[in-house]
Amino acid sequence: DGGITQSPKYLFRKEGQNVTLSCEQNLNHDAMYWYRQDPGQGLRLIYYSQIVNDFQKGDIAEGYSVSREKKESFPLTVTSAQKNPTAFYLCASCRTSMNTEAFFGQGTRLTVV
Amino acid sequence: AQKITQTQPGMFVQEKEAVTLDCTYDTSDPSYGLFWYKQPSSGEMIFLIYQGSYDQQNATEGRYSLNFQKARKSANLVISASQLGDSAMYFCARGYGGATNKLIFGTGTLLAVQP
């Protein structure tokens, strides 16, 4: 079945460590996105990519990095520069036609210990 | 700042009844899309319904319909014949950035369907 796979589902990080969240899609979508969700809040855009080898900062990119070396994959690295990384992270993809719906993965819950 | 407002943090509805979830938005874009997503306790965001700003008719998708009032900048979700499985968080979102399809989300409404 086509879809978006995020791994791991739960991730624990010690302060000062970098961690990488995986996102893979087999929907043949050009565009991919990373959103962050904090309790009681909506999603906020971290980074997005419209095409392979290109990506742009979203609204809260500080402390994060991404790469887009393959169409199917858009990993997110949470660096030690991110001061409050504990959150729920959601990856999404969509076609690049205007106003098309995004398809989301199951999410990764990151906790700093 | 362009913003999505969902004023109902939580709602109760009896099974088989209809419920309306409110959403208002700010925008200066001439053309935009509005989306509703459902987030069950598992965490995944599930797309429900889409309304384009230039669509003449309100969108419908099965038991979901969208009450779109462009002049008032509101896009309320109506769920008819509620089911226990409808219990979840519901988020209103607006597309921005043209074909980049970025989304700005409201803070959500937690719906609880009671038997």
XYZ file of C-alpha atoms in Angstrom:
228
model
C 0.000 0.000 0.000
C 1.156 3.534 -0.724
C 1.860 5.809 2.158
C 4.309 7.599 4.387
C 6.417 5.770 6.945
C 8.043 7.512 9.865
C 10.493 5.841 12.205
C 10.999 5.395 15.003
C 7.616 5.905 16.658
C 9.245 6.890 19.952
C 12.698 8.396 20.380
C 14.599 9.410 23.474
C 17.557 11.766 23.310
C 20.027 12.973 25.848
C 20.649 16.671 26.003
C 23.414 17.733 23.657
C 22.886 14.896 21.188
C 21.771 15.116 17.598
C 19.063 12.701 16.457
C 17.660 11.924 13.021
C 14.021 11.152 12.300
C 13.256 9.099 9.232
C 10.495 9.788 6.699
C 9.940 7.669 3.591
C 7.094 7.878 1.074
C 6.108 5.693 -1.874
C 3.369 7.963 -3.191
C 5.632 9.450 -5.883
C 5.015 12.903 -4.440
C 7.466 15.662 -5.232
C 6.802 17.756 -2.122
C 7.600 16.737 1.445
C 7.230 18.562 4.762
C 8.164 18.361 8.416
C 5.800 19.727 11.060
C 6.146 19.943 14.812
C 3.215 19.580 17.222
C 3.300 20.657 20.850
C 0.553 19.808 23.364
C -2.578 21.890 22.882
C -1.265 23.444 19.704
C -1.620 23.000 15.999
C 1.187 21.924 13.716
C 3.995 24.290 12.798
C 6.142 23.990 9.690
C 9.842 23.245 10.199
C 11.161 22.571 6.681
C 9.760 21.671 3.305
C 11.078 20.425 -0.006
C 9.441 20.839 -3.377
C 11.931 18.754 -5.332
C 14.956 16.533 -4.859
C 18.122 18.356 -3.739
C 16.189 21.460 -2.749
C 14.577 22.441 0.549
C 13.414 25.606 2.280
C 13.046 26.767 5.865
C 9.605 26.897 7.367
C 8.439 28.975 10.297
C 10.495 27.276 13.037
C 13.646 25.946 11.314
C 16.183 26.963 13.969
C 17.927 23.961 15.497
C 16.854 21.592 12.722
C 18.385 20.383 9.466
C 17.127 18.279 6.570
C 18.316 16.656 3.360
C 16.519 15.531 0.208
C 18.865 13.289 -1.718
C 16.103 10.979 -2.934
C 12.534 11.692 -3.923
C 11.257 9.106 -1.447
C 13.178 10.270 1.607
C 13.239 13.442 3.707
C 15.069 12.884 7.015
C 14.988 15.498 9.769
C 17.898 16.011 12.157
C 17.175 17.621 15.492
C 20.436 19.198 16.552
C 21.710 20.160 19.981
C 20.996 23.774 19.027
C 17.257 23.117 19.300
C 16.516 24.348 22.826
C 13.172 22.626 23.336
C 13.092 19.530 21.129
C 10.551 17.449 23.063
C 7.539 17.297 20.742
C 5.573 15.190 18.264
C 7.011 15.353 14.744
C 4.921 14.694 11.658
C 6.141 14.212 8.113
C 3.859 14.848 5.151
C 3.926 14.739 1.383
C 1.751 16.000 -1.446
C 1.649 16.646 -5.156
C 2.913 20.045 -6.237
C -0.377 21.122 -7.801
C -1.883 24.051 -5.939
C -4.250 23.378 -3.064
C -3.841 19.631 -2.871
C -4.163 17.759 0.376
C -1.150 16.570 2.322
C -0.757 12.964 3.414
C 0.819 12.429 6.819
C 2.874 9.732 8.471
C 2.161 8.267 11.901
C 4.540 10.642 13.639
C 7.585 10.358 15.897
C 7.400 11.364 19.530
C 10.760 12.751 20.634
C 11.569 13.115 24.321
C 14.717 14.663 25.729
C 15.889 12.922 28.898
C -0.029 37.561 11.151
C -2.261 35.213 9.199
C -4.004 32.941 11.636
C -6.506 30.100 11.980
C -8.866 30.280 14.956
C -10.761 27.344 16.431
C -12.660 28.675 19.426
C -13.950 25.343 20.760
C -11.236 23.485 22.702
C -13.642 20.604 23.349
C -17.070 19.432 22.241
C -19.465 16.669 23.242
C -22.035 15.165 20.906
C -24.450 12.283 21.245
C -24.045 9.375 18.898
C -26.100 9.759 15.703
C -26.461 13.517 16.138
C -24.837 16.215 14.000
C -22.090 18.521 15.273
C -20.490 21.693 13.930
C -16.845 22.542 14.565
C -15.989 26.203 14.075
C -13.073 27.653 12.140
C -12.261 31.233 11.149
C -9.182 32.429 9.340
C -7.222 35.499 8.332
C -5.810 35.908 4.878
C -5.001 38.529 2.289
C -4.450 35.943 -0.445
C -6.898 36.175 -3.354
C -6.963 32.395 -3.740
C -6.520 29.775 -1.064
C -7.592 26.347 0.078
C -9.095 25.261 3.372
C -8.635 21.789 4.827
C -9.933 19.789 7.746
C -7.913 16.988 9.300
C -8.775 14.437 11.979
C -6.162 13.305 14.474
C -7.111 10.205 16.483
C -5.187 9.223 19.585
C -2.727 7.282 17.399
C -1.383 10.627 16.182
C -1.737 10.346 12.424
C -3.364 13.283 10.627
C -6.185 12.087 8.376
C -7.442 14.345 5.585
C -11.221 14.827 5.678
C -12.336 17.568 3.305
C -11.134 20.456 1.148
C -12.740 23.763 0.127
C -11.300 26.090 -2.481
C -11.870 29.800 -1.977
C -13.383 30.147 -5.452
C -15.585 27.057 -5.253
C -19.216 28.025 -5.742
C -20.593 25.167 -3.679
C -19.814 23.995 -0.193
C -17.695 20.851 -0.156
C -19.174 17.552 0.954
C -17.484 14.215 1.559
C -19.714 11.480 2.924
C -20.802 12.493 6.436
C -18.561 15.557 6.345
C -19.610 18.891 4.894
C -18.073 22.309 5.030
C -20.113 25.425 5.745
C -18.001 27.980 3.868
C -18.802 31.656 4.316
C -16.136 33.553 2.431
C -17.164 37.061 3.441
C -17.041 36.081 7.099
C -13.831 34.058 6.555
C -15.291 31.009 8.210
C -15.101 27.342 7.218
C -17.029 25.277 9.736
C -16.988 21.481 9.580
C -20.288 19.683 9.965
C -20.270 16.000 10.883
C -23.630 14.334 10.438
C -24.785 11.165 12.209
C -21.839 11.090 14.631
C -20.221 7.753 15.364
C -18.110 6.662 18.318
C -15.123 6.444 15.969
C -15.413 10.163 15.275
C -13.961 10.914 18.718
C -10.655 12.650 17.955
C -8.937 16.024 17.591
C -10.031 18.011 14.549
C -7.828 20.632 12.925
C -8.716 23.323 10.452
C -5.893 24.399 8.146
C -5.343 26.866 5.343
C -2.924 26.497 2.487
C -0.468 29.275 1.779
C 2.578 29.850 -0.393
C 0.813 29.001 -3.649
C 1.855 25.673 -5.133
C 4.212 24.991 -2.217
C 1.074 23.781 -0.366
C 2.323 24.793 3.033
C -0.310 24.626 5.755
C -1.105 26.804 8.728
C -3.157 25.049 11.401
C -5.581 26.045 14.116
C -5.188 24.761 17.671
C -7.802 22.058 17.188
C -11.082 20.926 18.737
C -11.330 17.730 20.758
C -14.586 15.968 19.895
C -16.021 13.320 22.190
C -18.932 11.248 20.895
C -21.078 9.820 23.658
C -23.149 6.626 23.300
